[in-house]
Structures are given as C-alpha cells and as structure tokens.
PDB file of C-alpha atoms and ligand atoms in Angstrom:
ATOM      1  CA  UNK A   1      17.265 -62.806 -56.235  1.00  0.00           C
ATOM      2  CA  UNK A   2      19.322 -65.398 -57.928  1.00  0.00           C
ATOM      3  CA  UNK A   3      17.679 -67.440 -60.888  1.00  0.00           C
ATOM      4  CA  UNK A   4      19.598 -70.816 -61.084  1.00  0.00           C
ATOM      5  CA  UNK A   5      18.731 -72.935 -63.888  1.00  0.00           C
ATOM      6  CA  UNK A   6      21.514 -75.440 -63.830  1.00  0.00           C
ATOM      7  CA  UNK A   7      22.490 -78.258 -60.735  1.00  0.00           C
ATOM      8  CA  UNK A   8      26.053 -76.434 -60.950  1.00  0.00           C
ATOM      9  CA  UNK A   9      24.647 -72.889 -61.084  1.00  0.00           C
ATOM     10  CA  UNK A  10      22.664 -74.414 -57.276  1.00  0.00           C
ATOM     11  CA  UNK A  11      25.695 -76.096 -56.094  1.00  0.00           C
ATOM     12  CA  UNK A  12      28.008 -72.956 -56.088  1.00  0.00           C
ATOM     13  CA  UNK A  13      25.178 -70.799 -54.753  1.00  0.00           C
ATOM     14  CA  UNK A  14      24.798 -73.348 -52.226  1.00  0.00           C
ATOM     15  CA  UNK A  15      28.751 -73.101 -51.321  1.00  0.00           C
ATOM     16  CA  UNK A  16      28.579 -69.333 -50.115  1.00  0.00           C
ATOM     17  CA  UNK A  17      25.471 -69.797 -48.538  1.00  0.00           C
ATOM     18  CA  UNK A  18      24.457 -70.810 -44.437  1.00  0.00           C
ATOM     19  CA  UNK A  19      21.622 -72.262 -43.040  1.00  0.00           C
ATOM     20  CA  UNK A  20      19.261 -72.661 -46.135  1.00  0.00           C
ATOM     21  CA  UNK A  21      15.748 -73.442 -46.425  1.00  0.00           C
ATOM     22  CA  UNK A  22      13.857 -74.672 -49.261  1.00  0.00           C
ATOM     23  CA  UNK A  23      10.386 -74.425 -50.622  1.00  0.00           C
ATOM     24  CA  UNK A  24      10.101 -77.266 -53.512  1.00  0.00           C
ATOM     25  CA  UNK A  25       6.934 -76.193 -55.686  1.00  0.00           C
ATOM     26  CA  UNK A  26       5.889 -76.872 -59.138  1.00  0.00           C
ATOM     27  CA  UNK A  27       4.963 -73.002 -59.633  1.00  0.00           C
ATOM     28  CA  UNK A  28       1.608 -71.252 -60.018  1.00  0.00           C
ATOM     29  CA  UNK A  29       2.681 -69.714 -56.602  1.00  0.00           C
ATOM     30  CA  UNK A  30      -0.430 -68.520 -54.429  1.00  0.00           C
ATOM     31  CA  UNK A  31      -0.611 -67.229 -50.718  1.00  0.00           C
ATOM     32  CA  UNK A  32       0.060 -70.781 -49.764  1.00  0.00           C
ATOM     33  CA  UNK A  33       3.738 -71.580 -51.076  1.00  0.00           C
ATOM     34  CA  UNK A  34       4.673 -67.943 -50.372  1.00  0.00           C
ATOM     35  CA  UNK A  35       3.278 -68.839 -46.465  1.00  0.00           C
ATOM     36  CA  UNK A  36       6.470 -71.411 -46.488  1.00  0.00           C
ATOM     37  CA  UNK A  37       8.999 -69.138 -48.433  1.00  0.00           C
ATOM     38  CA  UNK A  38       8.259 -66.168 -45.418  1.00  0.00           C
ATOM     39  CA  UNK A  39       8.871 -69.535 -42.984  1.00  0.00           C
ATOM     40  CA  UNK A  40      12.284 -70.041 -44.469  1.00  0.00           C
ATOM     41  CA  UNK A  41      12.954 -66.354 -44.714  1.00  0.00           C
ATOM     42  CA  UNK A  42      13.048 -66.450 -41.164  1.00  0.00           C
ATOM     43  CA  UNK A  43      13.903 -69.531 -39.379  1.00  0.00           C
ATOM     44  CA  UNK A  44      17.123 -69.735 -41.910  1.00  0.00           C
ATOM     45  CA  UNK A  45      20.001 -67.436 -43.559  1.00  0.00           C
ATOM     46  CA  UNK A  46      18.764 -67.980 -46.982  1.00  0.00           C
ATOM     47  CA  UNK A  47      15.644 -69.054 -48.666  1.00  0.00           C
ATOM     48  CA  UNK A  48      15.846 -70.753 -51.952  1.00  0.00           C
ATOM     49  CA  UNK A  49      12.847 -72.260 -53.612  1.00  0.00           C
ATOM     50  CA  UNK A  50      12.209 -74.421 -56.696  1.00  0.00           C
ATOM     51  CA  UNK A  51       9.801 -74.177 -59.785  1.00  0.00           C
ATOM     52  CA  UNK A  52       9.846 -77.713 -61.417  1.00  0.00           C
ATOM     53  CA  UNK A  53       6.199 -79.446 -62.952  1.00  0.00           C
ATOM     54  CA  UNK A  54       7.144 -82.603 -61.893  1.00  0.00           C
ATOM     55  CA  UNK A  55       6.141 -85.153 -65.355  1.00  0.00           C
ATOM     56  CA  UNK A  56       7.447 -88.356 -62.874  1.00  0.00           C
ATOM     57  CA  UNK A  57       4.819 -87.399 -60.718  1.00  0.00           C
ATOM     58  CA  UNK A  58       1.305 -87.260 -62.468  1.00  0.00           C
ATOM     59  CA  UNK A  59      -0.421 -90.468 -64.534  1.00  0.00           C
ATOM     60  CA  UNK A  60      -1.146 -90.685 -67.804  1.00  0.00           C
ATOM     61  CA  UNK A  61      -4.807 -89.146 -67.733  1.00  0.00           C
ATOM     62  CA  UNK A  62      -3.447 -86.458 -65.694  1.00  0.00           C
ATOM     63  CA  UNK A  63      -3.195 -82.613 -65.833  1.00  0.00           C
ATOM     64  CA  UNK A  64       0.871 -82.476 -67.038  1.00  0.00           C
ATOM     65  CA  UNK A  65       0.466 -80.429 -69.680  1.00  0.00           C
ATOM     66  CA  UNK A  66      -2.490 -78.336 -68.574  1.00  0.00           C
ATOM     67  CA  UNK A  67      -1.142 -77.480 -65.097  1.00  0.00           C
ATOM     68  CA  UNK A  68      -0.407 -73.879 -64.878  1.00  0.00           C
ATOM     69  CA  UNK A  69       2.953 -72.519 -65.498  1.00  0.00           C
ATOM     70  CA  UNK A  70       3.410 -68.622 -64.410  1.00  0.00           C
ATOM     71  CA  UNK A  71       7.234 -68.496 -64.551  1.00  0.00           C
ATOM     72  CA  UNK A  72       7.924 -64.857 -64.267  1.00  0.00           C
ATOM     73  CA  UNK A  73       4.798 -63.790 -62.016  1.00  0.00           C
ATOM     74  CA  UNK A  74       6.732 -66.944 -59.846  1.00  0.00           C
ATOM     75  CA  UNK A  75      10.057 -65.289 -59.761  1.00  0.00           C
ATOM     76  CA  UNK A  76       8.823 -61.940 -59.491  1.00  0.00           C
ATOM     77  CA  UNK A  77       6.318 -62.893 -56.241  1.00  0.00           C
ATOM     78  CA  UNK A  78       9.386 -65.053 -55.249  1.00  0.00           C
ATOM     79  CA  UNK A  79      11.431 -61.966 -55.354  1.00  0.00           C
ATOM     80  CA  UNK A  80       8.902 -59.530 -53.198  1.00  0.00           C
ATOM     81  CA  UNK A  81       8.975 -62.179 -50.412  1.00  0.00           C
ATOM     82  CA  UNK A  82      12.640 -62.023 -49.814  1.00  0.00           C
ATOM     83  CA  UNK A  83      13.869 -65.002 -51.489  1.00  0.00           C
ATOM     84  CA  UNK A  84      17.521 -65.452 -52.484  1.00  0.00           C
ATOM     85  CA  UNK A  85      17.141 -68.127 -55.350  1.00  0.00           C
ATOM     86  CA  UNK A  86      14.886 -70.133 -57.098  1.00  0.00           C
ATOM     87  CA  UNK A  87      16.133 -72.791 -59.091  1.00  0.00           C
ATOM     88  CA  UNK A  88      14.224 -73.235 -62.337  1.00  0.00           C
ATOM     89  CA  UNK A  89      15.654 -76.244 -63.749  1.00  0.00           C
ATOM     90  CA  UNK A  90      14.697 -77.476 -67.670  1.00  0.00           C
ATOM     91  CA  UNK A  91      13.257 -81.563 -67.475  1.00  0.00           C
ATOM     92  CA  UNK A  92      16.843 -82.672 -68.858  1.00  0.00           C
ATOM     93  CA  UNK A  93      18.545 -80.837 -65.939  1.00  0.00           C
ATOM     94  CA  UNK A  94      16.383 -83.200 -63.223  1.00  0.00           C
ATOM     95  CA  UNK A  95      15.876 -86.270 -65.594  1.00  0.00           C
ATOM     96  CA  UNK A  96      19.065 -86.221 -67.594  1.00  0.00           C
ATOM     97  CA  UNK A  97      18.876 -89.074 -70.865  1.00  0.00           C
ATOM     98  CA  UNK A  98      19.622 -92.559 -69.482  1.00  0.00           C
ATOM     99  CA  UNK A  99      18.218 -91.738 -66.104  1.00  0.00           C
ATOM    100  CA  UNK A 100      16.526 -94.748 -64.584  1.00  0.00           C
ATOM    101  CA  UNK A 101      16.648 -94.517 -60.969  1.00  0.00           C
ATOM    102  CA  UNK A 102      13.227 -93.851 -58.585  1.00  0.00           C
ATOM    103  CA  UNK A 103      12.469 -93.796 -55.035  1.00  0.00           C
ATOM    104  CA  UNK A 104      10.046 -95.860 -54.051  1.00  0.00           C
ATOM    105  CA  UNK A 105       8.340 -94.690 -50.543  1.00  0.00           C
ATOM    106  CA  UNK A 106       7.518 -97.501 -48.052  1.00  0.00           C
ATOM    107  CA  UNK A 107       3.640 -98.767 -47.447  1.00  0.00           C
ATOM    108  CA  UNK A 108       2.870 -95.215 -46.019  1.00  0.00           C
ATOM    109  CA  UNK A 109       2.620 -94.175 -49.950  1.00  0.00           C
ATOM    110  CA  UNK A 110      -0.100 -97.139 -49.955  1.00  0.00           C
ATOM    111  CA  UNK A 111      -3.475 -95.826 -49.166  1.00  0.00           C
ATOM    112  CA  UNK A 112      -5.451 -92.641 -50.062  1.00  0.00           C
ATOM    113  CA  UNK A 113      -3.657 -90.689 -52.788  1.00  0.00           C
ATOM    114  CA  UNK A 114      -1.130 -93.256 -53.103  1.00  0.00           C
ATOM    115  CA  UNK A 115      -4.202 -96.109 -54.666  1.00  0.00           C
ATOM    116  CA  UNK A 116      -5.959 -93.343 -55.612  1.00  0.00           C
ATOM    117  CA  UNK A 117      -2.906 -91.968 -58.288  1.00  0.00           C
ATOM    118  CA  UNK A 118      -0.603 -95.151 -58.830  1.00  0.00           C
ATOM    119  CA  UNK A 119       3.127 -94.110 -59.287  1.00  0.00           C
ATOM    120  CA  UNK A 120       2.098 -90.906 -58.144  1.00  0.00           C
ATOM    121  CA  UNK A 121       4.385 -90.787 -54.845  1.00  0.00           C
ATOM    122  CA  UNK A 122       7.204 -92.824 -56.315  1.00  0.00           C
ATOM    123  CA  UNK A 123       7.320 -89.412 -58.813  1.00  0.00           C
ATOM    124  CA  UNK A 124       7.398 -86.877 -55.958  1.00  0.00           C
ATOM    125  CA  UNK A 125       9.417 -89.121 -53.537  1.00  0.00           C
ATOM    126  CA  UNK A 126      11.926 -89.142 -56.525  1.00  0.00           C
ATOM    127  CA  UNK A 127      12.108 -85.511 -57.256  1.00  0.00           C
ATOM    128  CA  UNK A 128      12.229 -84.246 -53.740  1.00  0.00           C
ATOM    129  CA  UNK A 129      15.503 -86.683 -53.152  1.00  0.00           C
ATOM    130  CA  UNK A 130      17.074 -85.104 -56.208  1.00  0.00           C
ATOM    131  CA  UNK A 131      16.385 -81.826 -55.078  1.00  0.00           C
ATOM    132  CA  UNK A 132      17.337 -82.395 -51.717  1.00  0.00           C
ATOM    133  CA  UNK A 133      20.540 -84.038 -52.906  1.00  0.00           C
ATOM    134  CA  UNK A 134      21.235 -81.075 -55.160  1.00  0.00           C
ATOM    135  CA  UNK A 135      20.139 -78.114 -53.093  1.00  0.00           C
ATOM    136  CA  UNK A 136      21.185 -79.373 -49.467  1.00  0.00           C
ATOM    137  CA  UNK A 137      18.912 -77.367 -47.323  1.00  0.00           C
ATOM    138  CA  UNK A 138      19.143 -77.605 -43.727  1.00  0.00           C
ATOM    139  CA  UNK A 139      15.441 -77.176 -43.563  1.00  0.00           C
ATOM    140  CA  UNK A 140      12.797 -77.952 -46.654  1.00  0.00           C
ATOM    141  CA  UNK A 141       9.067 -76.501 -46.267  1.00  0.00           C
ATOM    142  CA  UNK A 142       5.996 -78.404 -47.242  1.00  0.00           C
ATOM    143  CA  UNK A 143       1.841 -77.431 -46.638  1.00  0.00           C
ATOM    144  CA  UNK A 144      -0.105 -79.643 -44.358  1.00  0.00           C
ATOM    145  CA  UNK A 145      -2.730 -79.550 -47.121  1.00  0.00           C
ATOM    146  CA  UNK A 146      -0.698 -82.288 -49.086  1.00  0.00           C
ATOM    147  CA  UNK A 147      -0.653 -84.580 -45.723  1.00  0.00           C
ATOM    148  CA  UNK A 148       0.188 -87.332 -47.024  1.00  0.00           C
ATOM    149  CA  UNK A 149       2.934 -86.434 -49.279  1.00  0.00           C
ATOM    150  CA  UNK A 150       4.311 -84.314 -46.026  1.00  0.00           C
ATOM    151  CA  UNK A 151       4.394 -87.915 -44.456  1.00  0.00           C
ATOM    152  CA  UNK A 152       5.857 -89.632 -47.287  1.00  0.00           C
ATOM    153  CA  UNK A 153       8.473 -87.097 -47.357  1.00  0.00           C
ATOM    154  CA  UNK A 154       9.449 -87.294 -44.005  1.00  0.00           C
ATOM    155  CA  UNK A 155       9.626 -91.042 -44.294  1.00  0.00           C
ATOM    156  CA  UNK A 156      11.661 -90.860 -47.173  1.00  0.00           C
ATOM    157  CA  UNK A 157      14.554 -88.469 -45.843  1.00  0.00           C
ATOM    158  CA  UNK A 158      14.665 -89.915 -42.805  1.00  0.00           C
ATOM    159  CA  UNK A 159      15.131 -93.429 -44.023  1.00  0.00           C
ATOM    160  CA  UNK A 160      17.556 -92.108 -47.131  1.00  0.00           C
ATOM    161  CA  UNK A 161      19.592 -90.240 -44.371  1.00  0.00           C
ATOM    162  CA  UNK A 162      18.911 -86.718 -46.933  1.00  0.00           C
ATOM    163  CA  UNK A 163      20.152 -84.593 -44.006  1.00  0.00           C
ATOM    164  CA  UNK A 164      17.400 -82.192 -44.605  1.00  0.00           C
ATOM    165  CA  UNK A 165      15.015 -81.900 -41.747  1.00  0.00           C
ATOM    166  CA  UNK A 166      11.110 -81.699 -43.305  1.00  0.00           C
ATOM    167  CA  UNK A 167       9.206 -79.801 -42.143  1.00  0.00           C
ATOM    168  CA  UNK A 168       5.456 -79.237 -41.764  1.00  0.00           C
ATOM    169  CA  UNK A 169       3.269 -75.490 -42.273  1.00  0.00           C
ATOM    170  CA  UNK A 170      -0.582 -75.351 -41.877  1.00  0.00           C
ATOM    171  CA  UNK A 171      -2.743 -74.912 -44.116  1.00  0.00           C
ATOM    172  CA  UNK A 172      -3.503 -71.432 -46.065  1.00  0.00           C
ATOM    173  CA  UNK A 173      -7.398 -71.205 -46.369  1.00  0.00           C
ATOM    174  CA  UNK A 174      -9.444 -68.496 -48.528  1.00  0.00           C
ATOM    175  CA  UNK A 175     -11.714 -66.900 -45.828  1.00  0.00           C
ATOM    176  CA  UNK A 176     -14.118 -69.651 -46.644  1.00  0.00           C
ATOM    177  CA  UNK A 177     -11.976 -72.192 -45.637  1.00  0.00           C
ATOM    178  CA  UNK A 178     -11.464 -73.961 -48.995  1.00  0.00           C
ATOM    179  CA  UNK A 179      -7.588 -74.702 -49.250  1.00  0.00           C
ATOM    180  CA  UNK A 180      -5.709 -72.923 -51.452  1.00  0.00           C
ATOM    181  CA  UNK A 181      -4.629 -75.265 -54.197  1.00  0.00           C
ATOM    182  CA  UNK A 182      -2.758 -74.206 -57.823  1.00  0.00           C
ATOM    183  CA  UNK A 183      -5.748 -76.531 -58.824  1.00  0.00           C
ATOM    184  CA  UNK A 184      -8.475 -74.580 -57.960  1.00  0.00           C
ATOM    185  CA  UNK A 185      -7.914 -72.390 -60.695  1.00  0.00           C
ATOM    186  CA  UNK A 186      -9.508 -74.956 -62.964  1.00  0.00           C
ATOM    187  CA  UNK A 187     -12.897 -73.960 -61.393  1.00  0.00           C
ATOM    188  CA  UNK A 188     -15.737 -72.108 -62.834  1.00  0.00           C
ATOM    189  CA  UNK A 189     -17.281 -70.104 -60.201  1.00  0.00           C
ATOM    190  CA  UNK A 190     -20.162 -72.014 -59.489  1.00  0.00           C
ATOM    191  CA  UNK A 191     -17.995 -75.372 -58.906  1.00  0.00           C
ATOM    192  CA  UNK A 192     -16.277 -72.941 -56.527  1.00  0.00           C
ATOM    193  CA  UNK A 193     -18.669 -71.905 -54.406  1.00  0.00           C
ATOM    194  CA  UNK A 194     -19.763 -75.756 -54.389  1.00  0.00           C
ATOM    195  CA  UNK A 195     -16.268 -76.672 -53.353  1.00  0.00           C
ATOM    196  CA  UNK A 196     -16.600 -74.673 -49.884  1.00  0.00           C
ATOM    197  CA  UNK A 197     -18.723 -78.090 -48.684  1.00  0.00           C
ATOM    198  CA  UNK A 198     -14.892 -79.907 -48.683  1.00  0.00           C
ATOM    199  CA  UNK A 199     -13.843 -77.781 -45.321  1.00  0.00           C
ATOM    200  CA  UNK A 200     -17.075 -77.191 -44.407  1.00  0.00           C
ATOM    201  CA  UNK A 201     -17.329 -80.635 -43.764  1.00  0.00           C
ATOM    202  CA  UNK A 202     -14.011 -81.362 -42.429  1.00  0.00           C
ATOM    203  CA  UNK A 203     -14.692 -78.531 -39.963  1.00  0.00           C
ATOM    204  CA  UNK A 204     -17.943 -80.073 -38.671  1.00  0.00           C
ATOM    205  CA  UNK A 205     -15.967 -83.336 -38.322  1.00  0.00           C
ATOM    206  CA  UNK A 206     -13.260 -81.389 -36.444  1.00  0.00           C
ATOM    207  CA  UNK A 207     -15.810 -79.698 -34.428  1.00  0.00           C
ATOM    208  CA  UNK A 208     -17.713 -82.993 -33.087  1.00  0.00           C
ATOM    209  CA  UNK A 209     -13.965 -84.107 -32.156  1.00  0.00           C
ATOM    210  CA  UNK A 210     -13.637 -80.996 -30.011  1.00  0.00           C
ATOM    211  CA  UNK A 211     -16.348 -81.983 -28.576  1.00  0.00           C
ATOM    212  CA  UNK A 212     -14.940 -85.306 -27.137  1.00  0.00           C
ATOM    213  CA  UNK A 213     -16.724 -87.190 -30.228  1.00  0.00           C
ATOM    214  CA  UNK A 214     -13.758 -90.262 -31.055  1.00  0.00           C
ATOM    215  CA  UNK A 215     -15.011 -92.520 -32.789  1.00  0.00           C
ATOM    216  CA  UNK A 216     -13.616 -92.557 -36.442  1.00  0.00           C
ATOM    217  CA  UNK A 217     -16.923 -93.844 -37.743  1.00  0.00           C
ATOM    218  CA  UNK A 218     -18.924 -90.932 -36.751  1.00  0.00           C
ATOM    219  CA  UNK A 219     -16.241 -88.592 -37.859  1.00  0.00           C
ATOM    220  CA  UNK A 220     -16.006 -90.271 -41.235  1.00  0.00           C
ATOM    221  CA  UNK A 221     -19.853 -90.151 -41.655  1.00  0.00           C
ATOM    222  CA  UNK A 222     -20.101 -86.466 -40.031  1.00  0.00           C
ATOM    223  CA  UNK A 223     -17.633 -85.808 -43.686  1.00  0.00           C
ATOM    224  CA  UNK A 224     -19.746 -87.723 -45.652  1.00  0.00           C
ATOM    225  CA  UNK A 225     -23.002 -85.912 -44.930  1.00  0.00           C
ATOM    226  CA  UNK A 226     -21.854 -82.385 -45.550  1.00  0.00           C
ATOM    227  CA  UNK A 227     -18.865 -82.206 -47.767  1.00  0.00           C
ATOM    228  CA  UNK A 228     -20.571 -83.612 -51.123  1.00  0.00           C
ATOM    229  CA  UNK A 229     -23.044 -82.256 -53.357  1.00  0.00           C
ATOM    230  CA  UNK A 230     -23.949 -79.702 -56.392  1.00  0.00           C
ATOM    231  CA  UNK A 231     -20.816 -80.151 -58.854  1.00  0.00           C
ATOM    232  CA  UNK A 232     -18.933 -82.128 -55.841  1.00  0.00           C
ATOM    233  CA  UNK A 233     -18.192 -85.471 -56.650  1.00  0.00           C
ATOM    234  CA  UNK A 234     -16.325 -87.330 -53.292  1.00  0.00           C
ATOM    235  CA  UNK A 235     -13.704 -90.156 -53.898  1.00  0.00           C
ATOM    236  CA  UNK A 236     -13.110 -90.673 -50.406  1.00  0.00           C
ATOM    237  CA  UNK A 237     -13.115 -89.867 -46.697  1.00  0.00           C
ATOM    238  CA  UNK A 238     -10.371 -91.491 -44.576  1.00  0.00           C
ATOM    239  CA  UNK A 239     -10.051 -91.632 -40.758  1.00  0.00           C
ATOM    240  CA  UNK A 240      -6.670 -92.389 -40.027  1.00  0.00           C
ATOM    241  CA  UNK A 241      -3.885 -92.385 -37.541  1.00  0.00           C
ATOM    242  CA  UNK A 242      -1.282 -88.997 -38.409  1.00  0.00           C
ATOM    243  CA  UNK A 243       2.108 -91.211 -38.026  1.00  0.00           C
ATOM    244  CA  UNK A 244       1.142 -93.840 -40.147  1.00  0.00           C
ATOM    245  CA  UNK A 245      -2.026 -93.164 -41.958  1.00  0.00           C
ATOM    246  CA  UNK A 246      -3.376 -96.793 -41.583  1.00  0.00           C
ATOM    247  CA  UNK A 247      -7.081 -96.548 -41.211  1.00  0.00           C
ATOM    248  CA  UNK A 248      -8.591 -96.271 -37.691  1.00  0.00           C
ATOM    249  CA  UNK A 249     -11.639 -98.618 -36.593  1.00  0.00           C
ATOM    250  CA  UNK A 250     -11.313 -97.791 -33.184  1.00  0.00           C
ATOM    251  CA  UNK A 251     -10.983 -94.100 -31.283  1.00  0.00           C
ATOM    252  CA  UNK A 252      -7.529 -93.067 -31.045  1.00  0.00           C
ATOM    253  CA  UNK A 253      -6.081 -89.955 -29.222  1.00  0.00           C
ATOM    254  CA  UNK A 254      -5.223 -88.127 -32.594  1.00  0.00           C
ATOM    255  CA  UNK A 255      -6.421 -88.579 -36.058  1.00  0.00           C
ATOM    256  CA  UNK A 256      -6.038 -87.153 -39.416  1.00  0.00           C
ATOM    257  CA  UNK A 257      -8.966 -86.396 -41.580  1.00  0.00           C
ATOM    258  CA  UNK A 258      -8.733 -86.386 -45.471  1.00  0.00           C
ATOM    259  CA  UNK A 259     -10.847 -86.175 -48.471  1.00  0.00           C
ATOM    260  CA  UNK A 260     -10.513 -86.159 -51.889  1.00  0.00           C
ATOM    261  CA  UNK A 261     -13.131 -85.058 -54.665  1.00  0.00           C
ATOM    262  CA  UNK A 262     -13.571 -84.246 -57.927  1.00  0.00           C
ATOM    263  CA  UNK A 263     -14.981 -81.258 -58.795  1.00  0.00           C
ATOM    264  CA  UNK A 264     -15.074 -80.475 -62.165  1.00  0.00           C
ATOM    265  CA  UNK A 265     -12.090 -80.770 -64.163  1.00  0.00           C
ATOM    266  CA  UNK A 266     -10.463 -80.507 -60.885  1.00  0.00           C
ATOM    267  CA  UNK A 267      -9.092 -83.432 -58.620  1.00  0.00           C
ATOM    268  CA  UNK A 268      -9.127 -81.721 -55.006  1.00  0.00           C
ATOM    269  CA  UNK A 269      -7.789 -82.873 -51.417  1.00  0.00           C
ATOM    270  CA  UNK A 270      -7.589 -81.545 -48.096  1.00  0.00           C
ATOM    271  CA  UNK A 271      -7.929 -82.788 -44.345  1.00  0.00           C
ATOM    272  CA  UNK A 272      -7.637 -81.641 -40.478  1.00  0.00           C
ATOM    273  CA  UNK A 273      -5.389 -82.830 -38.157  1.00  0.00           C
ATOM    274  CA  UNK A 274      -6.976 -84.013 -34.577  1.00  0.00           C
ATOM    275  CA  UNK A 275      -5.023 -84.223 -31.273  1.00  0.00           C
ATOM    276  CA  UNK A 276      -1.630 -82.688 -32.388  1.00  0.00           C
ATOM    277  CA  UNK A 277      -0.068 -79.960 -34.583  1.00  0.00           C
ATOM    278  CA  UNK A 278       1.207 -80.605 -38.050  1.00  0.00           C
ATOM    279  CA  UNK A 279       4.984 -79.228 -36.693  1.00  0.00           C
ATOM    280  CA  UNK A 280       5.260 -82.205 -33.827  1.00  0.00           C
ATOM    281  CA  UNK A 281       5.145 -84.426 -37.270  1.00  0.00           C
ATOM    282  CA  UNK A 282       8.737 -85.201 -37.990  1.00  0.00           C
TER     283      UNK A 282
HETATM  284  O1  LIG B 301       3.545 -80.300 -53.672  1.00  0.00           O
HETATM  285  C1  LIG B 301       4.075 -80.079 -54.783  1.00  0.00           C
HETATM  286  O2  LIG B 301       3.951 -78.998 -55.356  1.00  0.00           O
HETATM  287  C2  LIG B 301       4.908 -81.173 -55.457  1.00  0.00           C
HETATM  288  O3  LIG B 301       4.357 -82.422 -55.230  1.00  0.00           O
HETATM  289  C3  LIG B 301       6.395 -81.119 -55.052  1.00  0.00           C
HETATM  290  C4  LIG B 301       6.582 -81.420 -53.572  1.00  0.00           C
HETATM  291  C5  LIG B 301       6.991 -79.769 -55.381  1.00  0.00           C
HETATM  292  C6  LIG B 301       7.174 -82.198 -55.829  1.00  0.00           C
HETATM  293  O4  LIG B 301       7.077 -82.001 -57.194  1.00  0.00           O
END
C-alpha cells in the first residue's frame, strides 16, 4: 500500500489509477471506517483513503488536540483491508500559509450539529472539497452515523459540481447497538455501559414506527424517555425529514431520528433512518 503524504505524491498515483474510491477519515480507524474501505475495495479498482484531524473543523473548546491519532496501527489496518493508498497529508499540505478560502454549506448545515458546533460544517465541508479536488474519486464513502454531515456532503458536491458521487454506508454497531465512534474511546467503562441507552432508545423509537406509529411527537418523546440517564447527559432529539433535515410537526412517510449527548468527556451522536435506506440518499 502506497503512503502519499504530498497533493503531488496523490495526483500521480491518481494518474495510473481507474475507478477510485475514497474513504476520508481523521484516523483512529475502528470496524466502522474499515466497513467503507472493504465498500470501496469492491465496488471500485482502487481504494485510497485519507488520515487528516481536521483543525478547520472542531471549535475552540473542542477535542483538537486530544483526539486520537494512531498513525501506523491506521496504515497498517489500512493495509490488511486491501487498500492501495492512504494519503497522510501534514496541516501545511491541506492549509498551505495564506490560505483563506472555505466552503460554506447551504441552510441544511443549519440545525442539529450545525447550531449545536458553529463553524463546525463550514470546516468539514471545506476539507472534503479539497480532498475531493485533490484525490478525484469516482466514488467517496461516508457512515450513516454522521447523518448530517453525509447530507451536507452530498449537498455540497452536488452543488460544487466535485464529480465525486457520495455515497452513504450504515451504521457499524458494537453488539449492543451503541455506534462505533473514534470518540467513544474517551469513556470509562461505566459511562459506557450508560451510553447503550442512546440506541436503545432510538431503537424503541424505530420500533413504534414499525409499528405504523407517525407522528414525530411521539417518536421524539419515545427518545426522550429511554435514551438519557446515569452519566448520560442529552442535548437533543430531532425528528426530521432525511432530504432536508427541517424539523417535522406533522407525520411524514420517512423520517430521520438523531440525538446527541454528552457523556462524559465525550460529545456523542447517532440516529435511525425511517421509511428509506441511507444508499437511496444521494
Ligand atoms: O467524519 C469524519 O471523520 C470527518 O468529519 C471527515 C469527513 C473525515 C472530514 O474531516
């Protein structure tokens, strides 16, 4: 497996290669990102992902410089899953002195984690153009668990024309069901076995809707009751439609459910998605 550290070093790899598909993560790779690398290992010719810990991306008061970094246990789990590349740029090599220019995503970015983190999707929409722009994948792989991000994402290459088609994958769950997050290393083992009430909840929600229950308020309260508690602290429970993520008052024939919560030192999210698969979201 190539290890490409420059934008040159990924443009001349990118010359001899087909039909590539990407996996942008900031590292700390669990069963999760390596879910999407086996995805572009076989809907594409070559697989190429990206360790970057994105600084545009998280606020002030944020985990930057506590968020794990595993470089070689990356590369090496990178390697066993049949990647060809991974492009391991320094911070100059993305944000080069003088650079000035951000994306900024359209009112999808508004609600949830976008009020919740200000700035925080103008970061990610930023980085994911440049690395679209420099590695020019046909295909680029992102986790449902980050729903709204997947959204802004899509919104953002379609309406920059990136030429990259984005790209959806569910969910990896320990057996649980609490989503696999880099974050949840940050949790002592009693926080952990407190953050199993997150799915739990969502899955009690997604059961009522399976059984014809619509209306968002019931949902949102169905969350409410059994996803806090113990070390849990919730920040919010949204009900909202998967396309646009505007809030729904009123039942709808498919929904997206997300939460976040604090517990701990560790800022969590996750959500189920009602009425449709995460792949018809394009
Ligand atoms: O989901 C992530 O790990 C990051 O937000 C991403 C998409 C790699 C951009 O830095």
């Amino acid at each position: 497996m190539k290890v490409l550290r420059s934008v040159s070093e990924v443009r001349a790899w990118r010359a001899s290669a087909r039909r590539v598909g990407f996996v942008p993560t900031m590292g700390a790779l669990h069963a999760g990102h390596l879910s999407l690398v086996e995805r572009a290992v076989r809907e594409t010719d070559a697989a190429i992902a990206s360790i970057f810990v994105n600084p545009t991306q998280f606020g002030p008061s944020e985990d930057y410089t506590a968020y794990p970094r595993r470089e070689a246990e990356d590369i090496r789990l990178l390697e066993q899953h049949a990647g060809a590349a991974v492009f391991v740029p320094p911070v100059a090599e993305i944000y080069p002195p003088g650079d000035a220019t951000r994306v900024t995503p359209g009112p999808i970015a508004a609600p949830l984690e976008g009020a919740a983190r200000p700035g925080h999707f103008v970061g990610v929409a930023t980085v994911v153009a440049k690395l679209l722009a420099i590695v020019r994948p046909d295909i680029a792989f992102f986790g449902q668990k980050d729903f709204q991000q997947l959204r802004v994402l899509q919104t953002t290459a379609r309406d920059l024309r990136l030429g990259s088609e984005i790209v959806g994958c569910p969910t990896v769950r320990e057996p649980d069901g609490l989503a696999l997050s880099s974050r949840n290393a940050y949790l002592t083992p009693e926080q952990r076995r407190d953050a199993v009430a997150l799915s739990r909840g969502l899955f009690a929600a997604r059961e009522l809707w399976e059984r014809g229950e619509r209306d968002p308020r019931v949902l949102r309260e169905r969350v409410r009751e059994l996803a806090g508690g113990g070390s849990v602290a919730l920040e919010y429970v949204s009900v909202a439609d998967p396309v646009t993520l505007a809030e729904l008052d009123t039942p709808a024939a498919t929904a997206v459910i997300s939460l976040a919560a604090r517990v701990g030192r560790a800022r969590l999210i996750d959500n189920v998605l009602l009425g449709m698969d995460v792949a018809d979201l394009r």
